[in-house]
Amino acid sequence: MASLGARIKELRLKAGLSQRELAKRVQVSFPHISKIESDIEPASTELLERIALEVGGDPDELILLADRLPDELRQAVAEKPDLAPRFLRSWKAGRISDEDVRNLIPDEPE
Amino acid sequence: MTSRKTWPRAQAAHEDEANRILARYASFCAWTPCLPVPVEHIVEGYYGLTILCEQLDEPPGQTILGALSPQDKAIRLNERHIDLFDRCIGPETFTLAHELGHWVYDAVDPAQGQLFGVSADGVVFCRRVDGGQTTDWDIREVNANKFAACLVLPAELVRKQIKSQFDSWRAFEAAARDWGASQSTLKIRLQTLDLEWCLP
């Protein structure tokens, strides 16, 4: 799995942006962006969301790569302390398959 | 430590090398040659090098704008001079092109990311702002500078743009800015290309 920095760089290059251009668009300094891309400095969740918007990426993907949970998911887990952690542990342990999970998810509206 | 031989390369060799790179980049990235040359994208998108802007130590009396870390495949821009990079068009691009010159000329095997004389911290080459040309190190620096000028301001593209004499220093300044170079780089380049007559 790519690191957060490598993924941001990949998305940025695909979007045809330089580090400076991205830094300007998300209103941070150029050195900060370059250090995030080299996994030297962390990025706030809010900044990752802005970066995702500018490079056409999925904010959830970047936030998860930063070893964090998007706020709404963290809240959802916290609201179901008896179910959510057990569900995730069962999934991780393979007692629930990916296929089972897919079957549980309703189709997203177009 | 493996050391790759160096020598003062002829101006034509720098022109050829820069033209070769630009032709390959144009074909690879569907780029229509024009000024300013997208040096940063050539470094990142074509050569796969990382650009990192962070604090680099400077020995007393020396100014270091950038360095190449071949083990990390990274060009480091010195954050100590971020004001210069932010304020002036040219130094940042030229530094990237200069370090790319080291990558192209001085790598023992660029595919392996190894250069001669790698120091313990992996930082080998620095773009220093001081003089001298006596040692291998200095020759490599001069070669990298000449290569950088050819890459930032390719002869053919510059000649195509120069239609007549600049009517003022303001026009010259605007051209340098539009072409992504500092005024001093453009002036030296015009002199090298025997286009001195177009200076205001």
mmCIF file of N, CA and C in Angstrom, chain B residues 124-179:
data_model
loop_
_atom_site.group_PDB
_atom_site.id
_atom_site.type_symbol
_atom_site.label_atom_id
_atom_site.label_comp_id
_atom_site.label_asym_id
_atom_site.label_seq_id
_atom_site.Cartn_x
_atom_site.Cartn_y
_atom_site.Cartn_z
ATOM 1 N N VAL B 124 24.813 14.583 -1.495
ATOM 2 C CA VAL B 124 26.067 14.663 -2.216
ATOM 3 C C VAL B 124 26.348 16.024 -2.814
ATOM 4 N N PHE B 125 25.364 16.499 -3.518
ATOM 5 C CA PHE B 125 25.634 17.683 -4.309
ATOM 6 C C PHE B 125 24.852 18.859 -3.831
ATOM 7 N N CYS B 126 25.498 19.957 -3.737
ATOM 8 C CA CYS B 126 24.811 21.148 -3.290
ATOM 9 C C CYS B 126 25.012 22.216 -4.339
ATOM 10 N N ARG B 127 23.980 22.999 -4.551
ATOM 11 C CA ARG B 127 24.137 24.139 -5.439
ATOM 12 C C ARG B 127 24.648 25.282 -4.598
ATOM 13 N N ARG B 128 25.956 25.477 -4.663
ATOM 14 C CA ARG B 128 26.577 26.514 -3.846
ATOM 15 C C ARG B 128 26.677 27.797 -4.647
ATOM 16 N N VAL B 129 26.609 28.882 -3.915
ATOM 17 C CA VAL B 129 26.768 30.173 -4.575
ATOM 18 C C VAL B 129 28.131 30.710 -4.187
ATOM 19 N N ASP B 130 29.160 30.172 -4.773
ATOM 20 C CA ASP B 130 30.514 30.696 -4.573
ATOM 21 C C ASP B 130 31.354 30.292 -5.777
ATOM 22 N N GLY B 131 32.554 30.726 -5.836
ATOM 23 C CA GLY B 131 33.316 30.564 -7.058
ATOM 24 C C GLY B 131 34.302 29.409 -7.051
ATOM 25 N N GLY B 132 35.246 29.452 -7.994
ATOM 26 C CA GLY B 132 36.301 28.451 -8.047
ATOM 27 C C GLY B 132 36.017 27.357 -9.054
ATOM 28 N N GLN B 133 37.062 26.860 -9.700
ATOM 29 C CA GLN B 133 36.891 25.736 -10.614
ATOM 30 C C GLN B 133 38.228 25.020 -10.736
ATOM 31 N N THR B 134 38.587 24.327 -9.691
ATOM 32 C CA THR B 134 39.876 23.662 -9.730
ATOM 33 C C THR B 134 39.757 22.171 -9.495
ATOM 34 N N THR B 135 38.833 21.779 -8.675
ATOM 35 C CA THR B 135 38.723 20.366 -8.350
ATOM 36 C C THR B 135 37.645 19.699 -9.196
ATOM 37 N N ASP B 136 37.578 18.369 -9.107
ATOM 38 C CA ASP B 136 36.514 17.626 -9.784
ATOM 39 C C ASP B 136 35.150 18.164 -9.366
ATOM 40 N N TRP B 137 35.051 18.443 -8.063
ATOM 41 C CA TRP B 137 33.791 18.953 -7.515
ATOM 42 C C TRP B 137 33.355 20.220 -8.242
ATOM 43 N N ASP B 138 34.308 21.132 -8.403
ATOM 44 C CA ASP B 138 33.987 22.398 -9.064
ATOM 45 C C ASP B 138 33.609 22.185 -10.526
ATOM 46 N N ILE B 139 34.313 21.276 -11.177
ATOM 47 C CA ILE B 139 34.003 20.994 -12.587
ATOM 48 C C ILE B 139 32.578 20.462 -12.699
ATOM 49 N N ARG B 140 32.231 19.588 -11.758
ATOM 50 C CA ARG B 140 30.865 19.047 -11.772
ATOM 51 C C ARG B 140 29.839 20.158 -11.561
ATOM 52 N N GLU B 141 30.179 21.102 -10.694
ATOM 53 C CA GLU B 141 29.259 22.221 -10.440
ATOM 54 C C GLU B 141 29.073 23.077 -11.690
ATOM 55 N N VAL B 142 30.172 23.361 -12.367
ATOM 56 C CA VAL B 142 30.089 24.181 -13.591
ATOM 57 C C VAL B 142 29.291 23.440 -14.657
ATOM 58 N N ASN B 143 29.567 22.149 -14.808
ATOM 59 C CA ASN B 143 28.810 21.353 -15.781
ATOM 60 C C ASN B 143 27.316 21.395 -15.474
ATOM 61 N N ALA B 144 26.980 21.236 -14.190
ATOM 62 C CA ALA B 144 25.555 21.224 -13.798
ATOM 63 C C ALA B 144 24.916 22.586 -14.065
ATOM 64 N N ASN B 145 25.668 23.656 -13.834
ATOM 65 C CA ASN B 145 25.131 24.996 -14.109
ATOM 66 C C ASN B 145 24.876 25.203 -15.600
ATOM 67 N N LYS B 146 25.838 24.793 -16.407
ATOM 68 C CA LYS B 146 25.683 24.982 -17.860
ATOM 69 C C LYS B 146 24.529 24.133 -18.398
ATOM 70 N N PHE B 147 24.442 22.924 -17.880
ATOM 71 C CA PHE B 147 23.337 22.046 -18.283
ATOM 72 C C PHE B 147 22.004 22.699 -17.904
ATOM 73 N N ALA B 148 21.941 23.227 -16.673
ATOM 74 C CA ALA B 148 20.697 23.838 -16.179
ATOM 75 C C ALA B 148 20.262 24.983 -17.082
ATOM 76 N N ALA B 149 21.215 25.813 -17.476
ATOM 77 C CA ALA B 149 20.877 26.948 -18.350
ATOM 78 C C ALA B 149 20.308 26.453 -19.679
ATOM 79 N N CYS B 150 20.892 25.368 -20.213
ATOM 80 C CA CYS B 150 20.418 24.809 -21.488
ATOM 81 C C CYS B 150 19.022 24.206 -21.346
ATOM 82 N N LEU B 151 18.748 23.636 -20.173
ATOM 83 C CA LEU B 151 17.442 23.006 -19.972
ATOM 84 C C LEU B 151 16.360 24.056 -19.727
ATOM 85 N N VAL B 152 16.685 25.062 -18.942
ATOM 86 C CA VAL B 152 15.699 26.095 -18.605
ATOM 87 C C VAL B 152 15.418 26.979 -19.826
ATOM 88 N N LEU B 153 16.461 27.275 -20.577
ATOM 89 C CA LEU B 153 16.314 28.134 -21.755
ATOM 90 C C LEU B 153 16.936 27.432 -22.973
ATOM 91 N N PRO B 154 16.230 26.469 -23.547
ATOM 92 C CA PRO B 154 16.787 25.730 -24.689
ATOM 93 C C PRO B 154 17.051 26.662 -25.880
ATOM 94 N N ALA B 155 18.173 26.440 -26.531
ATOM 95 C CA ALA B 155 18.605 27.352 -27.604
ATOM 96 C C ALA B 155 17.524 27.568 -28.648
ATOM 97 N N GLU B 156 16.956 26.472 -29.113
ATOM 98 C CA GLU B 156 15.982 26.586 -30.208
ATOM 99 C C GLU B 156 14.760 27.406 -29.786
ATOM 100 N N LEU B 157 14.274 27.154 -28.586
ATOM 101 C CA LEU B 157 13.084 27.868 -28.115
ATOM 102 C C LEU B 157 13.372 29.341 -27.882
ATOM 103 N N VAL B 158 14.565 29.621 -27.366
ATOM 104 C CA VAL B 158 14.924 31.033 -27.134
ATOM 105 C C VAL B 158 15.038 31.752 -28.473
ATOM 106 N N ARG B 159 15.719 31.126 -29.421
ATOM 107 C CA ARG B 159 15.895 31.760 -30.746
ATOM 108 C C ARG B 159 14.542 32.025 -31.404
ATOM 109 N N LYS B 160 13.613 31.081 -31.220
ATOM 110 C CA LYS B 160 12.287 31.238 -31.806
ATOM 111 C C LYS B 160 11.559 32.455 -31.215
ATOM 112 N N GLN B 161 11.818 32.698 -29.939
ATOM 113 C CA GLN B 161 11.126 33.797 -29.245
ATOM 114 C C GLN B 161 11.729 35.167 -29.547
ATOM 115 N N ILE B 162 13.025 35.174 -29.838
ATOM 116 C CA ILE B 162 13.703 36.460 -30.040
ATOM 117 C C ILE B 162 13.466 36.942 -31.469
ATOM 118 N N LYS B 163 12.587 37.906 -31.597
ATOM 119 C CA LYS B 163 12.272 38.420 -32.941
ATOM 120 C C LYS B 163 13.057 39.711 -33.218
ATOM 121 N N SER B 164 13.230 40.458 -32.154
ATOM 122 C CA SER B 164 13.916 41.742 -32.321
ATOM 123 C C SER B 164 14.555 42.120 -30.988
ATOM 124 N N GLN B 165 15.209 43.259 -31.008
ATOM 125 C CA GLN B 165 15.862 43.712 -29.780
ATOM 126 C C GLN B 165 14.788 44.073 -28.735
ATOM 127 N N PHE B 166 15.054 43.726 -27.468
ATOM 128 C CA PHE B 166 14.146 44.169 -26.406
ATOM 129 C C PHE B 166 14.165 45.698 -26.378
ATOM 130 N N ASP B 167 12.986 46.301 -26.344
ATOM 131 C CA ASP B 167 12.994 47.764 -26.409
ATOM 132 C C ASP B 167 13.252 48.426 -25.057
ATOM 133 N N SER B 168 13.239 47.659 -24.000
ATOM 134 C CA SER B 168 13.539 48.245 -22.688
ATOM 135 C C SER B 168 13.934 47.125 -21.730
ATOM 136 N N TRP B 169 14.540 47.526 -20.605
ATOM 137 C CA TRP B 169 14.877 46.524 -19.595
ATOM 138 C C TRP B 169 13.613 45.942 -18.978
ATOM 139 N N ARG B 170 12.556 46.751 -19.009
ATOM 140 C CA ARG B 170 11.278 46.254 -18.495
ATOM 141 C C ARG B 170 10.773 45.086 -19.352
ATOM 142 N N ALA B 171 10.927 45.234 -20.668
ATOM 143 C CA ALA B 171 10.507 44.158 -21.576
ATOM 144 C C ALA B 171 11.380 42.913 -21.378
ATOM 145 N N PHE B 172 12.671 43.158 -21.158
ATOM 146 C CA PHE B 172 13.597 42.050 -20.910
ATOM 147 C C PHE B 172 13.216 41.312 -19.617
ATOM 148 N N GLU B 173 12.898 42.116 -18.602
ATOM 149 C CA GLU B 173 12.498 41.555 -17.302
ATOM 150 C C GLU B 173 11.224 40.712 -17.455
ATOM 151 N N ALA B 174 10.284 41.228 -18.245
ATOM 152 C CA ALA B 174 9.021 40.499 -18.458
ATOM 153 C C ALA B 174 9.275 39.179 -19.182
ATOM 154 N N ALA B 175 10.191 39.217 -20.165
ATOM 155 C CA ALA B 175 10.507 37.994 -20.909
ATOM 156 C C ALA B 175 11.123 36.953 -19.971
ATOM 157 N N ALA B 176 12.064 37.385 -19.142
ATOM 158 C CA ALA B 176 12.696 36.457 -18.199
ATOM 159 C C ALA B 176 11.631 35.826 -17.301
ATOM 160 N N ARG B 177 10.732 36.670 -16.825
ATOM 161 C CA ARG B 177 9.670 36.173 -15.926
ATOM 162 C C ARG B 177 8.783 35.170 -16.668
ATOM 163 N N ASP B 178 8.359 35.533 -17.877
ATOM 164 C CA ASP B 178 7.471 34.648 -18.647
ATOM 165 C C ASP B 178 8.155 33.328 -19.000
ATOM 166 N N TRP B 179 9.464 33.354 -19.157
ATOM 167 C CA TRP B 179 10.185 32.149 -19.555
ATOM 168 C C TRP B 179 10.712 31.367 -18.353
#
